[in-house]
Amino acid sequence: MDALHTDLYQLTMAAGYFHRGMTSRVATCELFVRRLPRHRRFLVAMGLDRVVRYLEGLRFTDEQIAYLGAIPALADAMTPAFADYLRGFRFHGDVWAVPEGTVVFPNEPLLRVTAPLIEAQLIETFALSAINHATAVASKAARVVLAAGDAGVMEFGTRRTHPEAALDAARAAYAVGCVGTSNVEAGMRFGIPVLGTAAHMWTMAHPTEEAAFEGYVAVFPSAATLLIDTYDTLVGAARAAAIARDRLKGVRLDSGDLGALSVAVRKILDDAGCASAKIVASGDLNEHRIAELRRAGAPIDLYGVGTDLVTSIDAPSLGGVYKLVEIGGG
Amino acid sequence: MDALHTDLYQLTMAAGYFHRGMTSRVATCELFVRRLPRHRRFLVAMGLDRVVRYLEGLRFTDEQIAYLGAIPALADAMTPAFADYLRGFRFHGDVWAVPEGTVVFPNEPLLRVTAPLIEAQLIETFALSAINHATAVASKAARVVLAAGDAGVMEFGTRRTHPEAALDAARAAYAVGCVGTSNVEAGMRFGIPVLGTAAHMWTMAHPTEEAAFEGYVAVFPSAATLLIDTYDTLVGAARAAAIARDRLKGVRLDSGDLGALSVAVRKILDDAGCASAKIVASGDLNEHRIAELRRAGAPIDLYGVGTDLVTSIDAPSLGGVYKLVEIGGG
């Protein structure tokens, strides 16, 4: 079903090779990155799984072929013979790749394809799209995970990226060491642990914070991680401890000076007998901010990272290229 | 089928409202952007269409409900009664929104939802994801289109973004005035003109550039836009004119000094009797680069813009929020 997820010129070139009798030539293409983006000293290869599923399922439906015939730039070449070729299209090439999660450097091939020229050409756009996106996110997520050290990183970025891109971002983040994602579909599809706490809207929908916490603990007696920054974080911490007591699994800070607040909240929780309750921090975090918090000794157990991770914000696109490196006769 | 494309906490909150007897309360939420991103003086609202399709199709399958029961953080609340609620779930709310393509400013609602609290909460993540992404891309694309003035802008960015995000990026770009996209699936799905030229691989797969051009014109006699920068752009221009003659629809420059080259190429084409052939330019373009080229009088008819447009590279995420603004009793 992904056959048309490509640039038009891959199809015009394919039609050209077909009509010029060049279909039996064998081409080898490599996908690599020429230069590291700014702020990156390495990349983590990701996206192969999506490319393999694409190659295995690559088929053109009759409806798609009819649509191609209606594109002016392709019309000249959409003969019955080429339509038949597309109808029977299967990818027959060999694919070599570094395993997902491999650290790679400039000019190192992430993927090598040896296939009939027409097939090697047709798959270029999708391969670049899937690998550029997933590798960019994995490379950013790896930096965040390294900065967090012993603390866990949870991927919280769905709302800041496209709904489908969010799934592959969650997968990439987990592959490089995040402990889980907030994205439920990613959890179901890829077997990633799904994590979360309470929401500000929950607190605001109740007459008081106390009522909100009491209600939450009543519904989730064994999994109460309370969001304590809706009104006053320190008051919220004391209230969470008083209400949930030894069932308090954790608290989340989502605003303010996370370093100072986490120290104060830790003391409140410990003094109230909630020593096992975890502190989760979120809010505009990235590897630099997390490193600062850790250098300052902030007692944060888990970091929720969204925007900067899923958009790879300081290097939002990866310049991977797919180049013909060898072509046989025929 | 998009029901699980959400953050876990929307489902834990929904379960909480259900078990606390708060399902009949009516909530109004608004989606807006608090501050413009750097480098933006306005936003163009986009993504409503995707949100409406999501709301209309929002259903939980038995398989999804079974999966939710297996998530530790949700397990306490996944009673048979709540599973039944999810099985019968439909979105009943009212949605008000600015039309797609509307110019919006900080704190102006793009979307307002009035619905039972539980429904208003559940849809937050998907609405933010779809609208943040599409609005960011549309806002960037509008800048590129404005910079190009009378020249056309073609969206060429599929390989630089996630395969599915590419479709909505193409749609957003077309909605704000791009003349088309290279993405074939976007063309089929949204009725967008699909555009393209030849590829470098086509030229490299032939023994000479001459053979490549001859072959291309033979296959596409009525739609020959040739890529002339594989070896030497000026030689390529003369060769394209000599081979395609009055059938030359256009040439594409993808590297080098696009300003100087376009002037020289225009003269070569005009002198060879190809006055109607268009010049297409591509390669790391954005609104600033296009404005420079136009100020310098570059005779470029069409700009192909990829990376910077589809990733909204200087503002890669939009901070839209979705906030409870009113809640009724019940």
Tab-separated table of N, CA, C and O in Angstrom, chain A residues 4-10 12-13 16-17 20 22 25 67 73 76-77 121 124 128-129 132 158-164 167-168 182-185 187-188 194 197-199 201-202 205-206 215-216 219-222 307 317-320, chain B residues 4-10 12-13 16-17 20 22 25 67 73 76-77 121 124-125 128-129 132 158-164 167-168 182-185 187-188 194 197-199 201-202 205-206 215-216 219-222 307 317-320:
chain	number	residue	atom	x	y	z
A	4	LEU	N	2.909	4.373	-3.680
A	4	LEU	CA	2.920	5.748	-4.179
A	4	LEU	C	3.548	6.734	-3.191
A	4	LEU	O	3.612	7.926	-3.478
A	5	HIS	N	4.021	6.231	-2.061
A	5	HIS	CA	4.745	7.103	-1.119
A	5	HIS	C	6.138	7.366	-1.679
A	5	HIS	O	7.155	6.940	-1.117
A	6	THR	N	6.193	8.083	-2.779
A	6	THR	CA	7.461	8.300	-3.457
A	6	THR	C	7.389	9.574	-4.275
A	6	THR	O	6.306	10.095	-4.535
A	7	ASP	N	8.564	10.070	-4.653
A	7	ASP	CA	8.596	11.206	-5.562
A	7	ASP	C	8.248	10.743	-6.972
A	7	ASP	O	8.696	9.677	-7.417
A	8	LEU	N	7.507	11.586	-7.672
A	8	LEU	CA	7.098	11.244	-9.042
A	8	LEU	C	8.275	10.826	-9.908
A	8	LEU	O	8.170	9.899	-10.714
A	9	TYR	N	9.428	11.473	-9.732
A	9	TYR	CA	10.515	11.185	-10.674
A	9	TYR	C	11.066	9.776	-10.540
A	9	TYR	O	11.693	9.272	-11.459
A	10	GLN	N	10.822	9.106	-9.411
A	10	GLN	CA	11.226	7.694	-9.346
A	10	GLN	C	10.388	6.874	-10.335
A	10	GLN	O	10.887	5.927	-10.955
A	12	THR	N	8.840	8.182	-13.115
A	12	THR	CA	9.171	8.538	-14.508
A	12	THR	C	10.481	7.854	-14.899
A	12	THR	O	10.598	7.341	-16.013
A	13	MET	N	11.461	7.825	-13.981
A	13	MET	CA	12.719	7.130	-14.295
A	13	MET	C	12.469	5.641	-14.532
A	13	MET	O	13.005	5.051	-15.468
A	16	GLY	N	11.093	5.172	-17.803
A	16	GLY	CA	12.161	5.385	-18.781
A	16	GLY	C	13.029	4.148	-18.955
A	16	GLY	O	13.284	3.711	-20.077
A	17	TYR	N	13.471	3.563	-17.834
A	17	TYR	CA	14.304	2.357	-17.924
A	17	TYR	C	13.529	1.244	-18.635
A	17	TYR	O	14.081	0.499	-19.438
A	20	ARG	N	13.316	1.976	-22.376
A	20	ARG	CA	14.622	1.987	-23.035
A	20	ARG	C	15.320	0.637	-22.942
A	20	ARG	O	16.502	0.514	-23.245
A	22	MET	N	16.244	-1.076	-20.328
A	22	MET	CA	17.336	-1.104	-19.347
A	22	MET	C	16.929	-1.834	-18.067
A	22	MET	O	17.604	-1.722	-17.032
A	25	ARG	N	19.533	-4.427	-16.278
A	25	ARG	CA	20.797	-3.986	-15.677
A	25	ARG	C	20.707	-4.077	-14.169
A	25	ARG	O	19.667	-3.830	-13.579
A	67	TYR	N	-4.469	5.814	-11.518
A	67	TYR	CA	-4.129	7.188	-11.126
A	67	TYR	C	-2.849	7.643	-11.808
A	67	TYR	O	-2.758	8.775	-12.303
A	73	ALA	N	2.715	14.382	-16.342
A	73	ALA	CA	4.153	14.166	-16.570
A	73	ALA	C	4.490	12.706	-16.828
A	73	ALA	O	5.584	12.383	-17.288
A	76	ASP	N	2.824	10.039	-21.084
A	76	ASP	CA	3.493	9.510	-22.272
A	76	ASP	C	3.941	8.059	-22.098
A	76	ASP	O	3.965	7.283	-23.052
A	77	ALA	N	4.349	7.738	-20.867
A	77	ALA	CA	5.010	6.447	-20.632
A	77	ALA	C	4.087	5.368	-20.087
A	77	ALA	O	4.496	4.219	-19.928
A	121	GLN	N	16.001	2.085	-8.234
A	121	GLN	CA	15.581	3.490	-8.346
A	121	GLN	C	14.261	3.734	-7.620
A	121	GLN	O	14.117	4.703	-6.880
A	124	GLU	N	14.092	4.521	-3.715
A	124	GLU	CA	14.961	5.553	-3.120
A	124	GLU	C	14.220	6.463	-2.134
A	124	GLU	O	14.661	6.666	-1.003
A	128	LEU	N	14.920	6.722	1.948
A	128	LEU	CA	15.481	7.943	2.530
A	128	LEU	C	14.547	8.522	3.590
A	128	LEU	O	14.979	8.939	4.670
A	129	SER	N	13.270	8.562	3.282
A	129	SER	CA	12.292	9.141	4.193
A	129	SER	C	12.286	8.398	5.530
A	129	SER	O	12.413	8.993	6.606
A	132	ASN	N	16.066	8.555	7.170
A	132	ASN	CA	16.436	9.906	7.623
A	132	ASN	C	15.664	10.281	8.883
A	132	ASN	O	16.232	10.796	9.848
A	158	THR	N	4.478	12.970	21.609
A	158	THR	CA	3.480	12.769	20.542
A	158	THR	C	2.818	14.061	20.078
A	158	THR	O	2.689	14.306	18.884
A	159	ARG	N	2.430	14.921	20.981
A	159	ARG	CA	1.675	16.122	20.588
A	159	ARG	C	2.512	17.114	19.785
A	159	ARG	O	1.974	18.055	19.228
A	160	ARG	N	3.818	16.922	19.756
A	160	ARG	CA	4.699	17.870	19.065
A	160	ARG	C	5.186	17.364	17.708
A	160	ARG	O	6.078	17.948	17.108
A	161	THR	N	4.632	16.261	17.242
A	161	THR	CA	5.027	15.779	15.921
A	161	THR	C	3.800	15.173	15.247
A	161	THR	O	2.741	15.055	15.857
A	162	HIS	N	3.933	14.822	13.998
A	162	HIS	CA	2.834	14.223	13.243
A	162	HIS	C	2.378	12.918	13.910
A	162	HIS	O	3.208	12.173	14.423
A	163	PRO	N	1.069	12.627	13.883
A	163	PRO	CA	0.580	11.437	14.596
A	163	PRO	C	1.286	10.128	14.206
A	163	PRO	O	1.538	9.281	15.074
A	164	GLU	N	1.608	9.947	12.944
A	164	GLU	CA	2.296	8.711	12.547
A	164	GLU	C	3.794	8.791	12.829
A	164	GLU	O	4.422	7.796	13.204
A	167	LEU	N	4.831	7.579	16.238
A	167	LEU	CA	5.013	6.144	16.509
A	167	LEU	C	6.457	5.731	16.254
A	167	LEU	O	7.074	5.029	17.057
A	168	ASP	N	7.002	6.157	15.125
A	168	ASP	CA	8.384	5.776	14.821
A	168	ASP	C	9.367	6.513	15.729
A	168	ASP	O	10.436	5.990	16.037
A	182	SER	N	4.832	7.589	26.183
A	182	SER	CA	3.443	7.870	26.547
A	182	SER	C	2.480	7.451	25.446
A	182	SER	O	1.276	7.432	25.654
A	183	ASN	N	3.002	7.095	24.272
A	183	ASN	CA	2.145	6.811	23.113
A	183	ASN	C	1.597	5.384	23.168
A	183	ASN	O	2.345	4.402	23.035
A	184	VAL	N	0.286	5.258	23.325
A	184	VAL	CA	-0.334	3.953	23.546
A	184	VAL	C	-0.251	3.072	22.296
A	184	VAL	O	0.020	1.868	22.379
A	185	GLU	N	-0.465	3.667	21.124
A	185	GLU	CA	-0.390	2.896	19.879
A	185	GLU	C	1.033	2.351	19.677
A	185	GLU	O	1.216	1.212	19.240
A	187	GLY	N	3.026	1.576	21.996
A	187	GLY	CA	3.128	0.476	22.935
A	187	GLY	C	2.541	-0.798	22.370
A	187	GLY	O	3.150	-1.870	22.417
A	188	MET	N	1.349	-0.684	21.798
A	188	MET	CA	0.685	-1.869	21.263
A	188	MET	C	1.420	-2.399	20.035
A	188	MET	O	1.611	-3.596	19.876
A	194	VAL	N	4.355	1.467	28.199
A	194	VAL	CA	3.599	2.717	28.081
A	194	VAL	C	3.484	3.347	29.467
A	194	VAL	O	3.085	2.687	30.422
A	197	THR	N	1.449	9.840	33.844
A	197	THR	CA	1.068	10.236	35.206
A	197	THR	C	-0.352	10.801	35.120
A	197	THR	O	-1.146	10.346	34.318
A	198	ALA	N	-0.649	11.802	35.926
A	198	ALA	CA	-1.945	12.476	35.827
A	198	ALA	C	-1.782	13.725	34.957
A	198	ALA	O	-0.674	14.093	34.580
A	199	ALA	N	-2.907	14.360	34.620
A	199	ALA	CA	-2.889	15.544	33.761
A	199	ALA	C	-3.378	16.763	34.543
A	199	ALA	O	-4.111	16.631	35.521
A	201	MET	N	-5.526	18.786	33.517
A	201	MET	CA	-6.975	18.903	33.336
A	201	MET	C	-7.729	18.116	34.405
A	201	MET	O	-8.831	18.509	34.803
A	202	TRP	N	-7.137	17.002	34.864
A	202	TRP	CA	-7.751	16.221	35.946
A	202	TRP	C	-7.892	17.085	37.198
A	202	TRP	O	-8.955	17.138	37.822
A	205	ALA	N	-10.438	19.851	36.778
A	205	ALA	CA	-11.828	19.396	36.671
A	205	ALA	C	-12.430	19.092	38.034
A	205	ALA	O	-13.619	18.787	38.148
A	206	HIS	N	-11.612	19.165	39.081
A	206	HIS	CA	-12.109	18.936	40.442
A	206	HIS	C	-12.176	20.263	41.206
A	206	HIS	O	-11.434	21.182	40.893
A	215	GLY	N	-9.431	11.421	44.425
A	215	GLY	CA	-10.108	10.694	43.355
A	215	GLY	C	-9.137	9.822	42.579
A	215	GLY	O	-9.438	8.666	42.245
A	216	TYR	N	-7.950	10.362	42.313
A	216	TYR	CA	-6.980	9.611	41.523
A	216	TYR	C	-6.523	8.355	42.259
A	216	TYR	O	-6.460	7.263	41.687
A	219	VAL	N	-9.112	5.614	42.189
A	219	VAL	CA	-9.225	4.876	40.921
A	219	VAL	C	-7.958	4.067	40.630
A	219	VAL	O	-8.024	2.979	40.065
A	220	PHE	N	-6.798	4.609	41.002
A	220	PHE	CA	-5.526	3.930	40.714
A	220	PHE	C	-4.747	3.656	42.005
A	220	PHE	O	-3.675	4.203	42.227
A	221	PRO	N	-5.298	2.769	42.844
A	221	PRO	CA	-4.663	2.532	44.151
A	221	PRO	C	-3.237	1.993	44.028
A	221	PRO	O	-2.424	2.203	44.915
A	222	SER	N	-2.923	1.332	42.931
A	222	SER	CA	-1.582	0.732	42.838
A	222	SER	C	-0.671	1.476	41.873
A	222	SER	O	0.451	1.049	41.623
A	307	THR	N	9.177	17.490	23.016
A	307	THR	CA	9.468	18.291	21.829
A	307	THR	C	10.867	18.088	21.251
A	307	THR	O	11.031	17.726	20.085
A	317	SER	N	16.456	17.740	10.365
A	317	SER	CA	16.411	16.827	9.229
A	317	SER	C	17.796	16.270	9.014
A	317	SER	O	18.792	16.901	9.366
A	318	LEU	N	17.833	15.093	8.472
A	318	LEU	CA	19.113	14.439	8.239
A	318	LEU	C	19.319	14.386	6.726
A	318	LEU	O	18.403	14.056	5.976
A	319	GLY	N	20.534	14.701	6.308
A	319	GLY	CA	20.796	14.796	4.872
A	319	GLY	C	21.256	13.508	4.240
A	319	GLY	O	22.114	13.527	3.355
A	320	GLY	N	20.701	12.379	4.661
A	320	GLY	CA	21.097	11.108	4.044
A	320	GLY	C	20.855	11.136	2.538
A	320	GLY	O	19.872	11.711	2.073
B	4	LEU	N	-5.808	4.698	19.686
B	4	LEU	CA	-4.665	4.599	20.596
B	4	LEU	C	-3.542	5.572	20.244
B	4	LEU	O	-2.510	5.590	20.908
B	5	HIS	N	-3.727	6.374	19.216
B	5	HIS	CA	-2.749	7.419	18.885
B	5	HIS	C	-2.885	8.550	19.895
B	5	HIS	O	-3.279	9.669	19.554
B	6	THR	N	-2.557	8.262	21.112
B	6	THR	CA	-2.753	9.242	22.179
B	6	THR	C	-1.795	8.967	23.322
B	6	THR	O	-1.205	7.891	23.400
B	7	ASP	N	-1.629	9.954	24.181
B	7	ASP	CA	-0.840	9.743	25.397
B	7	ASP	C	-1.648	8.922	26.387
B	7	ASP	O	-2.851	9.149	26.558
B	8	LEU	N	-0.950	8.033	27.063
B	8	LEU	CA	-1.618	7.169	28.051
B	8	LEU	C	-2.468	7.965	29.035
B	8	LEU	O	-3.557	7.543	29.414
B	9	TYR	N	-1.967	9.157	29.437
B	9	TYR	CA	-2.696	9.843	30.510
B	9	TYR	C	-4.068	10.340	30.085
B	9	TYR	O	-4.916	10.596	30.929
B	10	GLN	N	-4.322	10.452	28.781
B	10	GLN	CA	-5.693	10.790	28.363
B	10	GLN	C	-6.631	9.631	28.723
B	10	GLN	O	-7.791	9.848	29.095
B	12	THR	N	-5.999	7.313	31.176
B	12	THR	CA	-6.130	7.169	32.637
B	12	THR	C	-7.097	8.231	33.165
B	12	THR	O	-7.930	7.942	34.023
B	13	MET	N	-6.994	9.472	32.607
B	13	MET	CA	-7.939	10.515	33.050
B	13	MET	C	-9.368	10.124	32.690
B	13	MET	O	-10.287	10.275	33.488
B	16	GLY	N	-10.579	7.711	35.022
B	16	GLY	CA	-10.841	8.390	36.293
B	16	GLY	C	-12.192	9.090	36.290
B	16	GLY	O	-12.992	8.937	37.219
B	17	TYR	N	-12.473	9.863	35.244
B	17	TYR	CA	-13.770	10.557	35.155
B	17	TYR	C	-14.914	9.536	35.179
B	17	TYR	O	-15.943	9.744	35.818
B	20	ARG	N	-15.330	8.113	38.703
B	20	ARG	CA	-15.721	9.119	39.686
B	20	ARG	C	-17.087	9.735	39.368
B	20	ARG	O	-17.478	10.721	39.985
B	22	MET	N	-18.041	11.407	36.741
B	22	MET	CA	-17.930	12.754	36.178
B	22	MET	C	-18.175	12.767	34.669
B	22	MET	O	-17.875	13.761	33.998
B	25	ARG	N	-20.480	15.703	33.000
B	25	ARG	CA	-20.079	17.112	32.989
B	25	ARG	C	-19.699	17.531	31.587
B	25	ARG	O	-19.126	16.757	30.828
B	67	TYR	N	-5.684	-4.798	24.935
B	67	TYR	CA	-4.321	-4.287	25.142
B	67	TYR	C	-4.292	-3.281	26.305
B	67	TYR	O	-3.392	-3.318	27.150
B	73	ALA	N	-0.198	0.748	34.294
B	73	ALA	CA	-0.691	2.010	34.859
B	73	ALA	C	-2.203	2.172	34.709
B	73	ALA	O	-2.806	3.030	35.342
B	76	ASP	N	-5.731	-0.959	37.096
B	76	ASP	CA	-6.688	-0.755	38.185
B	76	ASP	C	-8.067	-0.336	37.677
B	76	ASP	O	-9.088	-0.671	38.271
B	77	ALA	N	-8.052	0.453	36.585
B	77	ALA	CA	-9.295	1.090	36.140
B	77	ALA	C	-10.007	0.351	35.019
B	77	ALA	O	-11.106	0.740	34.628
B	121	GLN	N	-11.366	15.371	26.931
B	121	GLN	CA	-10.017	15.016	27.377
B	121	GLN	C	-9.354	14.029	26.411
B	121	GLN	O	-8.195	14.202	26.030
B	124	GLU	N	-7.404	15.213	23.143
B	124	GLU	CA	-6.392	16.275	23.222
B	124	GLU	C	-5.115	15.963	22.427
B	124	GLU	O	-4.653	16.764	21.624
B	125	THR	N	-4.543	14.792	22.681
B	125	THR	CA	-3.227	14.506	22.090
B	125	THR	C	-3.285	14.474	20.572
B	125	THR	O	-2.433	15.073	19.891
B	128	LEU	N	-3.757	17.993	19.081
B	128	LEU	CA	-2.524	18.783	19.138
B	128	LEU	C	-1.518	18.286	18.107
B	128	LEU	O	-0.872	19.081	17.411
B	129	SER	N	-1.371	16.987	18.012
B	129	SER	CA	-0.396	16.401	17.095
B	129	SER	C	-0.694	16.802	15.651
B	129	SER	O	0.178	17.320	14.931
B	132	ASN	N	-0.640	20.917	15.382
B	132	ASN	CA	0.710	21.481	15.543
B	132	ASN	C	1.564	21.197	14.309
B	132	ASN	O	2.254	22.080	13.804
B	158	THR	N	9.661	15.083	0.488
B	158	THR	CA	9.309	13.784	1.075
B	158	THR	C	10.490	13.069	1.726
B	158	THR	O	10.384	12.551	2.837
B	159	ARG	N	11.636	13.036	1.085
B	159	ARG	CA	12.760	12.256	1.619
B	159	ARG	C	13.324	12.823	2.918
B	159	ARG	O	14.133	12.165	3.557
B	160	ARG	N	12.935	14.033	3.269
B	160	ARG	CA	13.474	14.665	4.479
B	160	ARG	C	12.523	14.649	5.651
B	160	ARG	O	12.734	15.315	6.652
B	161	THR	N	11.427	13.926	5.536
B	161	THR	CA	10.506	13.829	6.673
B	161	THR	C	9.923	12.429	6.693
B	161	THR	O	10.157	11.626	5.781
B	162	HIS	N	9.195	12.111	7.729
B	162	HIS	CA	8.578	10.797	7.879
B	162	HIS	C	7.627	10.519	6.699
B	162	HIS	O	6.949	11.432	6.232
B	163	PRO	N	7.543	9.268	6.231
B	163	PRO	CA	6.705	8.980	5.054
B	163	PRO	C	5.253	9.456	5.175
B	163	PRO	O	4.679	9.941	4.197
B	164	GLU	N	4.655	9.329	6.329
B	164	GLU	CA	3.267	9.781	6.475
B	164	GLU	C	3.190	11.291	6.705
B	164	GLU	O	2.277	11.956	6.213
B	167	LEU	N	2.921	13.357	3.580
B	167	LEU	CA	1.629	13.546	2.912
B	167	LEU	C	0.930	14.798	3.436
B	167	LEU	O	0.422	15.616	2.663
B	168	ASP	N	0.909	14.951	4.742
B	168	ASP	CA	0.245	16.130	5.300
B	168	ASP	C	1.059	17.395	5.037
B	168	ASP	O	0.481	18.485	4.905
B	182	SER	N	5.937	16.706	-5.289
B	182	SER	CA	6.527	15.531	-5.941
B	182	SER	C	5.930	14.240	-5.393
B	182	SER	O	6.163	13.169	-5.946
B	183	ASN	N	5.168	14.327	-4.314
B	183	ASN	CA	4.690	13.116	-3.637
B	183	ASN	C	3.441	12.547	-4.330
B	183	ASN	O	2.368	13.160	-4.320
B	184	VAL	N	3.580	11.366	-4.894
B	184	VAL	CA	2.509	10.788	-5.717
B	184	VAL	C	1.296	10.402	-4.869
B	184	VAL	O	0.154	10.635	-5.265
B	185	GLU	N	1.539	9.835	-3.698
B	185	GLU	CA	0.420	9.457	-2.828
B	185	GLU	C	-0.375	10.695	-2.392
B	185	GLU	O	-1.606	10.657	-2.342
B	187	GLY	N	-0.701	13.312	-4.128
B	187	GLY	CA	-1.469	13.674	-5.314
B	187	GLY	C	-2.753	12.872	-5.407
B	187	GLY	O	-3.845	13.414	-5.621
B	188	MET	N	-2.627	11.564	-5.214
B	188	MET	CA	-3.802	10.693	-5.333
B	188	MET	C	-4.788	10.949	-4.195
B	188	MET	O	-5.988	11.021	-4.411
B	194	VAL	N	0.852	16.646	-9.293
B	194	VAL	CA	2.107	15.952	-9.000
B	194	VAL	C	3.134	16.341	-10.053
B	194	VAL	O	2.864	16.261	-11.250
B	197	THR	N	10.891	16.208	-12.381
B	197	THR	CA	11.734	16.328	-13.570
B	197	THR	C	12.454	14.991	-13.745
B	197	THR	O	11.890	13.948	-13.432
B	198	ALA	N	13.678	15.022	-14.240
B	198	ALA	CA	14.485	13.801	-14.309
B	198	ALA	C	15.364	13.718	-13.061
B	198	ALA	O	15.411	14.651	-12.262
B	199	ALA	N	16.036	12.576	-12.895
B	199	ALA	CA	16.886	12.343	-11.721
B	199	ALA	C	18.347	12.220	-12.155
B	199	ALA	O	18.635	11.862	-13.293
B	201	MET	N	20.275	9.952	-11.202
B	201	MET	CA	20.551	8.532	-11.446
B	201	MET	C	20.253	8.157	-12.892
B	201	MET	O	20.912	7.288	-13.462
B	202	TRP	N	19.250	8.795	-13.490
B	202	TRP	CA	18.937	8.547	-14.899
B	202	TRP	C	20.147	8.885	-15.773
B	202	TRP	O	20.548	8.096	-16.638
B	205	ALA	N	23.011	6.476	-15.232
B	205	ALA	CA	22.779	5.104	-15.701
B	205	ALA	C	23.004	4.978	-17.215
B	205	ALA	O	22.937	3.886	-17.762
B	206	HIS	N	23.249	6.112	-17.890
B	206	HIS	CA	23.521	6.093	-19.330
B	206	HIS	C	25.002	6.345	-19.581
B	206	HIS	O	25.665	6.986	-18.775
B	215	GLY	N	17.240	9.597	-24.600
B	215	GLY	CA	16.348	8.565	-24.095
B	215	GLY	C	15.140	9.171	-23.394
B	215	GLY	O	14.001	8.726	-23.569
B	216	TYR	N	15.377	10.228	-22.630
B	216	TYR	CA	14.285	10.836	-21.870
B	216	TYR	C	13.260	11.462	-22.813
B	216	TYR	O	12.041	11.271	-22.647
B	219	VAL	N	11.061	8.875	-24.449
B	219	VAL	CA	10.005	8.300	-23.596
B	219	VAL	C	8.959	9.359	-23.226
B	219	VAL	O	7.777	9.053	-23.116
B	220	PHE	N	9.399	10.605	-23.034
B	220	PHE	CA	8.487	11.670	-22.615
B	220	PHE	C	8.490	12.817	-23.629
B	220	PHE	O	8.921	13.933	-23.321
B	221	PRO	N	7.997	12.554	-24.832
B	221	PRO	CA	8.069	13.580	-25.880
B	221	PRO	C	7.299	14.850	-25.528
B	221	PRO	O	7.641	15.931	-26.007
B	222	SER	N	6.299	14.735	-24.682
B	222	SER	CA	5.509	15.939	-24.386
B	222	SER	C	5.769	16.508	-22.999
B	222	SER	O	5.132	17.471	-22.584
B	307	THR	N	13.616	20.203	2.164
B	307	THR	CA	13.956	20.105	3.588
B	307	THR	C	13.375	21.218	4.452
B	307	THR	O	12.636	20.951	5.405
B	317	SER	N	8.900	22.790	15.720
B	317	SER	CA	7.705	22.314	16.419
B	317	SER	C	6.908	23.523	16.845
B	317	SER	O	7.455	24.608	17.060
B	318	LEU	N	5.630	23.332	16.935
B	318	LEU	CA	4.750	24.424	17.312
B	318	LEU	C	4.211	24.112	18.708
B	318	LEU	O	3.815	22.983	18.989
B	319	GLY	N	4.178	25.133	19.563
B	319	GLY	CA	3.795	24.891	20.949
B	319	GLY	C	2.313	25.050	21.223
B	319	GLY	O	1.945	25.556	22.280
B	320	GLY	N	1.484	24.624	20.302
B	320	GLY	CA	0.049	24.726	20.544
B	320	GLY	C	-0.346	23.990	21.822
B	320	GLY	O	0.206	22.944	22.137
